């Protein structure tokens, strides 16, 4: 290696750009492109790429929640889980990955970056199928949150295997 050579890796698509393209494809109904992108992420050799996209998606979900709710420094966000019948449900009913993604979203909403990062790491530490479940949940949540409604906060879907 010479002193003139740039030691940094070749430029790649940024996490933000990848996430933008993933959301654009999902919004446009280009589900083959979405499936291909999710397969690439789920099959990544390390959890770094999926974790970056999950962090970006969690941030976008948090921004969408704030758009519905408004930003108030004193607000503390919590969740109430209900099953398909509307009965209260235990958070442990959720698969570990989506449960961690939900906790990452709550941490992001409550301005707790270290907890968000821990939960993102947990959410992306499973099998490729587990990571796919996390990404799918986040995409569904973004879609649900993008429906404008000033009167009612939309419920977020969680599904088990």
JSON list of C-alpha atoms in Angstrom, two decimals:
[
{"chain": "A", "resi": 1, "resn": "UNK", "atom": "CA", "xyz": [0.00, 0.00, 0.00]},
{"chain": "A", "resi": 2, "resn": "UNK", "atom": "CA", "xyz": [1.35, 3.42, -0.86]},
{"chain": "A", "resi": 3, "resn": "UNK", "atom": "CA", "xyz": [0.85, 6.61, 1.07]},
{"chain": "A", "resi": 4, "resn": "UNK", "atom": "CA", "xyz": [-1.30, 7.96, -1.78]},
{"chain": "A", "resi": 5, "resn": "UNK", "atom": "CA", "xyz": [-3.84, 5.16, -1.63]},
{"chain": "A", "resi": 6, "resn": "UNK", "atom": "CA", "xyz": [-7.13, 5.71, 0.17]},
{"chain": "A", "resi": 7, "resn": "UNK", "atom": "CA", "xyz": [-7.48, 2.87, 2.73]},
{"chain": "A", "resi": 8, "resn": "UNK", "atom": "CA", "xyz": [-11.25, 3.27, 3.07]},
{"chain": "A", "resi": 9, "resn": "UNK", "atom": "CA", "xyz": [-13.52, 0.66, 1.48]},
{"chain": "A", "resi": 10, "resn": "UNK", "atom": "CA", "xyz": [-15.18, 1.27, -1.86]},
{"chain": "A", "resi": 11, "resn": "UNK", "atom": "CA", "xyz": [-18.27, 3.44, -1.57]},
{"chain": "A", "resi": 12, "resn": "UNK", "atom": "CA", "xyz": [-21.41, 1.43, -0.95]},
{"chain": "A", "resi": 13, "resn": "UNK", "atom": "CA", "xyz": [-25.05, 2.24, -0.67]},
{"chain": "A", "resi": 14, "resn": "UNK", "atom": "CA", "xyz": [-25.65, 3.93, 2.66]},
{"chain": "A", "resi": 15, "resn": "UNK", "atom": "CA", "xyz": [-28.03, 2.46, 5.20]},
{"chain": "A", "resi": 16, "resn": "UNK", "atom": "CA", "xyz": [-30.26, 5.50, 4.80]},
{"chain": "A", "resi": 17, "resn": "UNK", "atom": "CA", "xyz": [-30.32, 5.16, 1.00]},
{"chain": "A", "resi": 18, "resn": "UNK", "atom": "CA", "xyz": [-31.02, 1.40, 1.24]},
{"chain": "A", "resi": 19, "resn": "UNK", "atom": "CA", "xyz": [-33.85, 2.08, 3.69]},
{"chain": "A", "resi": 20, "resn": "UNK", "atom": "CA", "xyz": [-35.26, 4.84, 1.46]},
{"chain": "A", "resi": 21, "resn": "UNK", "atom": "CA", "xyz": [-35.28, 2.47, -1.51]},
{"chain": "A", "resi": 22, "resn": "UNK", "atom": "CA", "xyz": [-36.82, -0.33, 0.57]},
{"chain": "A", "resi": 23, "resn": "UNK", "atom": "CA", "xyz": [-39.63, 1.94, 1.77]},
{"chain": "A", "resi": 24, "resn": "UNK", "atom": "CA", "xyz": [-40.14, 3.36, -1.73]},
{"chain": "A", "resi": 25, "resn": "UNK", "atom": "CA", "xyz": [-40.49, -0.18, -3.10]},
{"chain": "A", "resi": 26, "resn": "UNK", "atom": "CA", "xyz": [-42.91, -1.15, -0.34]},
{"chain": "A", "resi": 27, "resn": "UNK", "atom": "CA", "xyz": [-45.00, 1.99, -0.87]},
{"chain": "A", "resi": 28, "resn": "UNK", "atom": "CA", "xyz": [-45.05, 1.45, -4.65]},
{"chain": "A", "resi": 29, "resn": "UNK", "atom": "CA", "xyz": [-46.17, -2.16, -4.23]},
{"chain": "A", "resi": 30, "resn": "UNK", "atom": "CA", "xyz": [-42.94, -3.51, -5.76]},
{"chain": "A", "resi": 31, "resn": "UNK", "atom": "CA", "xyz": [-43.07, -6.52, -3.47]},
{"chain": "A", "resi": 32, "resn": "UNK", "atom": "CA", "xyz": [-40.57, -8.59, -5.48]},
{"chain": "A", "resi": 33, "resn": "UNK", "atom": "CA", "xyz": [-38.00, -5.83, -4.88]},
{"chain": "A", "resi": 34, "resn": "UNK", "atom": "CA", "xyz": [-38.95, -5.69, -1.19]},
{"chain": "A", "resi": 35, "resn": "UNK", "atom": "CA", "xyz": [-38.60, -9.47, -0.87]},
{"chain": "A", "resi": 36, "resn": "UNK", "atom": "CA", "xyz": [-35.22, -9.39, -2.60]},
{"chain": "A", "resi": 37, "resn": "UNK", "atom": "CA", "xyz": [-33.95, -6.59, -0.34]},
{"chain": "A", "resi": 38, "resn": "UNK", "atom": "CA", "xyz": [-35.21, -8.34, 2.79]},
{"chain": "A", "resi": 39, "resn": "UNK", "atom": "CA", "xyz": [-33.58, -11.60, 1.70]},
{"chain": "A", "resi": 40, "resn": "UNK", "atom": "CA", "xyz": [-30.26, -9.81, 1.23]},
{"chain": "A", "resi": 41, "resn": "UNK", "atom": "CA", "xyz": [-30.51, -8.27, 4.71]},
{"chain": "A", "resi": 42, "resn": "UNK", "atom": "CA", "xyz": [-31.68, -11.44, 6.42]},
{"chain": "A", "resi": 43, "resn": "UNK", "atom": "CA", "xyz": [-28.84, -13.42, 4.85]},
{"chain": "A", "resi": 44, "resn": "UNK", "atom": "CA", "xyz": [-26.10, -10.90, 5.60]},
{"chain": "A", "resi": 45, "resn": "UNK", "atom": "CA", "xyz": [-22.86, -12.37, 6.96]},
{"chain": "A", "resi": 46, "resn": "UNK", "atom": "CA", "xyz": [-22.97, -10.08, 9.98]},
{"chain": "A", "resi": 47, "resn": "UNK", "atom": "CA", "xyz": [-25.75, -8.40, 11.93]},
{"chain": "A", "resi": 48, "resn": "UNK", "atom": "CA", "xyz": [-24.27, -4.95, 11.20]},
{"chain": "A", "resi": 49, "resn": "UNK", "atom": "CA", "xyz": [-26.19, -4.29, 7.96]},
{"chain": "A", "resi": 50, "resn": "UNK", "atom": "CA", "xyz": [-29.58, -5.50, 9.27]},
{"chain": "A", "resi": 51, "resn": "UNK", "atom": "CA", "xyz": [-28.99, -3.63, 12.54]},
{"chain": "A", "resi": 52, "resn": "UNK", "atom": "CA", "xyz": [-28.34, -0.42, 10.62]},
{"chain": "A", "resi": 53, "resn": "UNK", "atom": "CA", "xyz": [-31.57, -0.79, 8.64]},
{"chain": "A", "resi": 54, "resn": "UNK", "atom": "CA", "xyz": [-33.54, -1.76, 11.76]},
{"chain": "A", "resi": 55, "resn": "UNK", "atom": "CA", "xyz": [-32.17, 1.32, 13.56]},
{"chain": "A", "resi": 56, "resn": "UNK", "atom": "CA", "xyz": [-33.20, 3.49, 10.60]},
{"chain": "A", "resi": 57, "resn": "UNK", "atom": "CA", "xyz": [-36.69, 1.93, 10.46]},
{"chain": "A", "resi": 58, "resn": "UNK", "atom": "CA", "xyz": [-37.13, 2.31, 14.24]},
{"chain": "A", "resi": 59, "resn": "UNK", "atom": "CA", "xyz": [-36.20, 5.98, 13.89]},
{"chain": "A", "resi": 60, "resn": "UNK", "atom": "CA", "xyz": [-38.74, 6.45, 11.11]},
{"chain": "A", "resi": 61, "resn": "UNK", "atom": "CA", "xyz": [-41.43, 4.70, 13.16]},
{"chain": "A", "resi": 62, "resn": "UNK", "atom": "CA", "xyz": [-40.62, 6.99, 16.09]},
{"chain": "A", "resi": 63, "resn": "UNK", "atom": "CA", "xyz": [-40.85, 10.05, 13.82]},
{"chain": "A", "resi": 64, "resn": "UNK", "atom": "CA", "xyz": [-44.23, 8.84, 12.54]},
{"chain": "A", "resi": 65, "resn": "UNK", "atom": "CA", "xyz": [-45.52, 8.31, 16.09]},
{"chain": "A", "resi": 66, "resn": "UNK", "atom": "CA", "xyz": [-44.38, 11.80, 17.02]},
{"chain": "A", "resi": 67, "resn": "UNK", "atom": "CA", "xyz": [-46.15, 13.16, 13.93]},
{"chain": "A", "resi": 68, "resn": "UNK", "atom": "CA", "xyz": [-49.38, 11.61, 15.22]},
{"chain": "A", "resi": 69, "resn": "UNK", "atom": "CA", "xyz": [-48.83, 12.46, 18.86]},
{"chain": "A", "resi": 70, "resn": "UNK", "atom": "CA", "xyz": [-46.72, 15.59, 18.82]},
{"chain": "A", "resi": 71, "resn": "UNK", "atom": "CA", "xyz": [-43.48, 16.25, 20.62]},
{"chain": "A", "resi": 72, "resn": "UNK", "atom": "CA", "xyz": [-43.75, 17.01, 24.31]},
{"chain": "A", "resi": 73, "resn": "UNK", "atom": "CA", "xyz": [-40.61, 16.77, 26.44]},
{"chain": "A", "resi": 74, "resn": "UNK", "atom": "CA", "xyz": [-42.58, 15.29, 29.33]},
{"chain": "A", "resi": 75, "resn": "UNK", "atom": "CA", "xyz": [-44.28, 12.52, 27.38]},
{"chain": "A", "resi": 76, "resn": "UNK", "atom": "CA", "xyz": [-43.48, 8.96, 28.36]},
{"chain": "A", "resi": 77, "resn": "UNK", "atom": "CA", "xyz": [-44.43, 6.36, 25.77]},
{"chain": "A", "resi": 78, "resn": "UNK", "atom": "CA", "xyz": [-45.74, 2.92, 26.74]},
{"chain": "A", "resi": 79, "resn": "UNK", "atom": "CA", "xyz": [-47.64, 0.20, 24.91]},
{"chain": "A", "resi": 80, "resn": "UNK", "atom": "CA", "xyz": [-50.69, -1.89, 25.56]},
{"chain": "A", "resi": 81, "resn": "UNK", "atom": "CA", "xyz": [-50.81, -5.23, 23.80]},
{"chain": "A", "resi": 82, "resn": "UNK", "atom": "CA", "xyz": [-54.08, -6.80, 22.78]},
{"chain": "A", "resi": 83, "resn": "UNK", "atom": "CA", "xyz": [-54.74, -10.09, 21.08]},
{"chain": "A", "resi": 84, "resn": "UNK", "atom": "CA", "xyz": [-56.94, -10.52, 18.02]},
{"chain": "A", "resi": 85, "resn": "UNK", "atom": "CA", "xyz": [-60.05, -10.47, 20.25]},
{"chain": "A", "resi": 86, "resn": "UNK", "atom": "CA", "xyz": [-59.06, -7.20, 21.93]},
{"chain": "A", "resi": 87, "resn": "UNK", "atom": "CA", "xyz": [-58.08, -8.86, 25.22]},
{"chain": "A", "resi": 88, "resn": "UNK", "atom": "CA", "xyz": [-54.91, -7.72, 26.99]},
{"chain": "A", "resi": 89, "resn": "UNK", "atom": "CA", "xyz": [-51.92, -9.83, 26.02]},
{"chain": "A", "resi": 90, "resn": "UNK", "atom": "CA", "xyz": [-48.51, -10.42, 27.56]},
{"chain": "A", "resi": 91, "resn": "UNK", "atom": "CA", "xyz": [-45.51, -9.00, 25.71]},
{"chain": "A", "resi": 92, "resn": "UNK", "atom": "CA", "xyz": [-43.85, -12.42, 25.94]},
{"chain": "A", "resi": 93, "resn": "UNK", "atom": "CA", "xyz": [-46.38, -13.72, 23.40]},
{"chain": "A", "resi": 94, "resn": "UNK", "atom": "CA", "xyz": [-44.42, -11.88, 20.73]},
{"chain": "A", "resi": 95, "resn": "UNK", "atom": "CA", "xyz": [-41.45, -13.59, 19.11]},
{"chain": "A", "resi": 96, "resn": "UNK", "atom": "CA", "xyz": [-38.15, -12.33, 20.57]},
{"chain": "A", "resi": 97, "resn": "UNK", "atom": "CA", "xyz": [-37.10, -10.29, 17.51]},
{"chain": "A", "resi": 98, "resn": "UNK", "atom": "CA", "xyz": [-40.30, -8.27, 17.09]},
{"chain": "A", "resi": 99, "resn": "UNK", "atom": "CA", "xyz": [-40.52, -7.90, 20.88]},
{"chain": "A", "resi": 100, "resn": "UNK", "atom": "CA", "xyz": [-37.04, -6.35, 20.85]},
{"chain": "A", "resi": 101, "resn": "UNK", "atom": "CA", "xyz": [-37.99, -4.16, 17.87]},
{"chain": "A", "resi": 102, "resn": "UNK", "atom": "CA", "xyz": [-41.00, -2.89, 19.82]},
{"chain": "A", "resi": 103, "resn": "UNK", "atom": "CA", "xyz": [-38.79, -2.19, 22.83]},
{"chain": "A", "resi": 104, "resn": "UNK", "atom": "CA", "xyz": [-36.30, -0.40, 20.54]},
{"chain": "A", "resi": 105, "resn": "UNK", "atom": "CA", "xyz": [-39.14, 1.79, 19.26]},
{"chain": "A", "resi": 106, "resn": "UNK", "atom": "CA", "xyz": [-40.20, 2.63, 22.81]},
{"chain": "A", "resi": 107, "resn": "UNK", "atom": "CA", "xyz": [-36.60, 3.45, 23.73]},
{"chain": "A", "resi": 108, "resn": "UNK", "atom": "CA", "xyz": [-36.30, 5.70, 20.67]},
{"chain": "A", "resi": 109, "resn": "UNK", "atom": "CA", "xyz": [-39.57, 7.46, 21.55]},
{"chain": "A", "resi": 110, "resn": "UNK", "atom": "CA", "xyz": [-38.34, 7.97, 25.10]},
{"chain": "A", "resi": 111, "resn": "UNK", "atom": "CA", "xyz": [-34.97, 9.35, 23.88]},
{"chain": "A", "resi": 112, "resn": "UNK", "atom": "CA", "xyz": [-32.97, 6.42, 25.30]},
{"chain": "A", "resi": 113, "resn": "UNK", "atom": "CA", "xyz": [-30.37, 5.75, 22.61]},
{"chain": "A", "resi": 114, "resn": "UNK", "atom": "CA", "xyz": [-28.32, 3.17, 24.54]},
{"chain": "A", "resi": 115, "resn": "UNK", "atom": "CA", "xyz": [-31.41, 1.04, 25.28]},
{"chain": "A", "resi": 116, "resn": "UNK", "atom": "CA", "xyz": [-32.54, 1.39, 21.65]},
{"chain": "A", "resi": 117, "resn": "UNK", "atom": "CA", "xyz": [-29.14, 0.14, 20.47]},
{"chain": "A", "resi": 118, "resn": "UNK", "atom": "CA", "xyz": [-29.24, -2.85, 22.83]},
{"chain": "A", "resi": 119, "resn": "UNK", "atom": "CA", "xyz": [-32.75, -3.78, 21.67]},
{"chain": "A", "resi": 120, "resn": "UNK", "atom": "CA", "xyz": [-31.76, -3.42, 18.00]},
{"chain": "A", "resi": 121, "resn": "UNK", "atom": "CA", "xyz": [-28.83, -5.75, 18.62]},
{"chain": "A", "resi": 122, "resn": "UNK", "atom": "CA", "xyz": [-31.17, -8.27, 20.24]},
{"chain": "A", "resi": 123, "resn": "UNK", "atom": "CA", "xyz": [-33.70, -7.88, 17.42]},
{"chain": "A", "resi": 124, "resn": "UNK", "atom": "CA", "xyz": [-31.09, -8.70, 14.78]},
{"chain": "A", "resi": 125, "resn": "UNK", "atom": "CA", "xyz": [-29.21, -11.47, 16.59]},
{"chain": "A", "resi": 126, "resn": "UNK", "atom": "CA", "xyz": [-31.49, -14.33, 15.61]},
{"chain": "A", "resi": 127, "resn": "UNK", "atom": "CA", "xyz": [-31.72, -16.56, 12.58]},
{"chain": "A", "resi": 128, "resn": "UNK", "atom": "CA", "xyz": [-32.29, -15.09, 9.10]},
{"chain": "A", "resi": 129, "resn": "UNK", "atom": "CA", "xyz": [-35.99, -15.92, 9.50]},
{"chain": "A", "resi": 130, "resn": "UNK", "atom": "CA", "xyz": [-36.05, -14.04, 12.81]},
{"chain": "A", "resi": 131, "resn": "UNK", "atom": "CA", "xyz": [-34.41, -10.98, 11.22]},
{"chain": "A", "resi": 132, "resn": "UNK", "atom": "CA", "xyz": [-36.93, -11.16, 8.38]},
{"chain": "A", "resi": 133, "resn": "UNK", "atom": "CA", "xyz": [-39.74, -11.11, 10.96]},
{"chain": "A", "resi": 134, "resn": "UNK", "atom": "CA", "xyz": [-38.29, -7.99, 12.60]},
{"chain": "A", "resi": 135, "resn": "UNK", "atom": "CA", "xyz": [-37.93, -6.16, 9.29]},
{"chain": "A", "resi": 136, "resn": "UNK", "atom": "CA", "xyz": [-41.44, -7.18, 8.23]},
{"chain": "A", "resi": 137, "resn": "UNK", "atom": "CA", "xyz": [-42.93, -5.91, 11.48]},
{"chain": "A", "resi": 138, "resn": "UNK", "atom": "CA", "xyz": [-41.16, -2.57, 11.12]},
{"chain": "A", "resi": 139, "resn": "UNK", "atom": "CA", "xyz": [-42.33, -2.16, 7.52]},
{"chain": "A", "resi": 140, "resn": "UNK", "atom": "CA", "xyz": [-45.91, -2.95, 8.55]},
{"chain": "A", "resi": 141, "resn": "UNK", "atom": "CA", "xyz": [-45.69, -0.48, 11.44]},
{"chain": "A", "resi": 142, "resn": "UNK", "atom": "CA", "xyz": [-44.45, 2.27, 9.14]},
{"chain": "A", "resi": 143, "resn": "UNK", "atom": "CA", "xyz": [-47.32, 1.55, 6.75]},
{"chain": "A", "resi": 144, "resn": "UNK", "atom": "CA", "xyz": [-49.83, 1.65, 9.61]},
{"chain": "A", "resi": 145, "resn": "UNK", "atom": "CA", "xyz": [-48.37, 4.86, 10.98]},
{"chain": "A", "resi": 146, "resn": "UNK", "atom": "CA", "xyz": [-48.39, 6.54, 7.59]},
{"chain": "A", "resi": 147, "resn": "UNK", "atom": "CA", "xyz": [-52.20, 6.55, 7.49]},
{"chain": "A", "resi": 148, "resn": "UNK", "atom": "CA", "xyz": [-53.07, 10.11, 8.49]},
{"chain": "A", "resi": 149, "resn": "UNK", "atom": "CA", "xyz": [-55.61, 10.37, 11.26]},
{"chain": "A", "resi": 150, "resn": "UNK", "atom": "CA", "xyz": [-55.77, 13.30, 13.63]},
{"chain": "A", "resi": 151, "resn": "UNK", "atom": "CA", "xyz": [-58.47, 11.76, 15.79]},
{"chain": "A", "resi": 152, "resn": "UNK", "atom": "CA", "xyz": [-57.22, 8.23, 16.42]},
{"chain": "A", "resi": 153, "resn": "UNK", "atom": "CA", "xyz": [-53.73, 6.83, 16.89]},
{"chain": "A", "resi": 154, "resn": "UNK", "atom": "CA", "xyz": [-53.47, 3.71, 14.72]},
{"chain": "A", "resi": 155, "resn": "UNK", "atom": "CA", "xyz": [-52.85, 0.38, 16.43]},
{"chain": "A", "resi": 156, "resn": "UNK", "atom": "CA", "xyz": [-49.68, -1.40, 15.37]},
{"chain": "A", "resi": 157, "resn": "UNK", "atom": "CA", "xyz": [-49.95, -5.00, 14.24]},
{"chain": "A", "resi": 158, "resn": "UNK", "atom": "CA", "xyz": [-47.86, -7.70, 15.85]},
{"chain": "A", "resi": 159, "resn": "UNK", "atom": "CA", "xyz": [-48.05, -11.24, 14.67]},
{"chain": "A", "resi": 160, "resn": "UNK", "atom": "CA", "xyz": [-46.59, -14.51, 15.85]},
{"chain": "A", "resi": 161, "resn": "UNK", "atom": "CA", "xyz": [-45.35, -17.47, 13.85]}
]
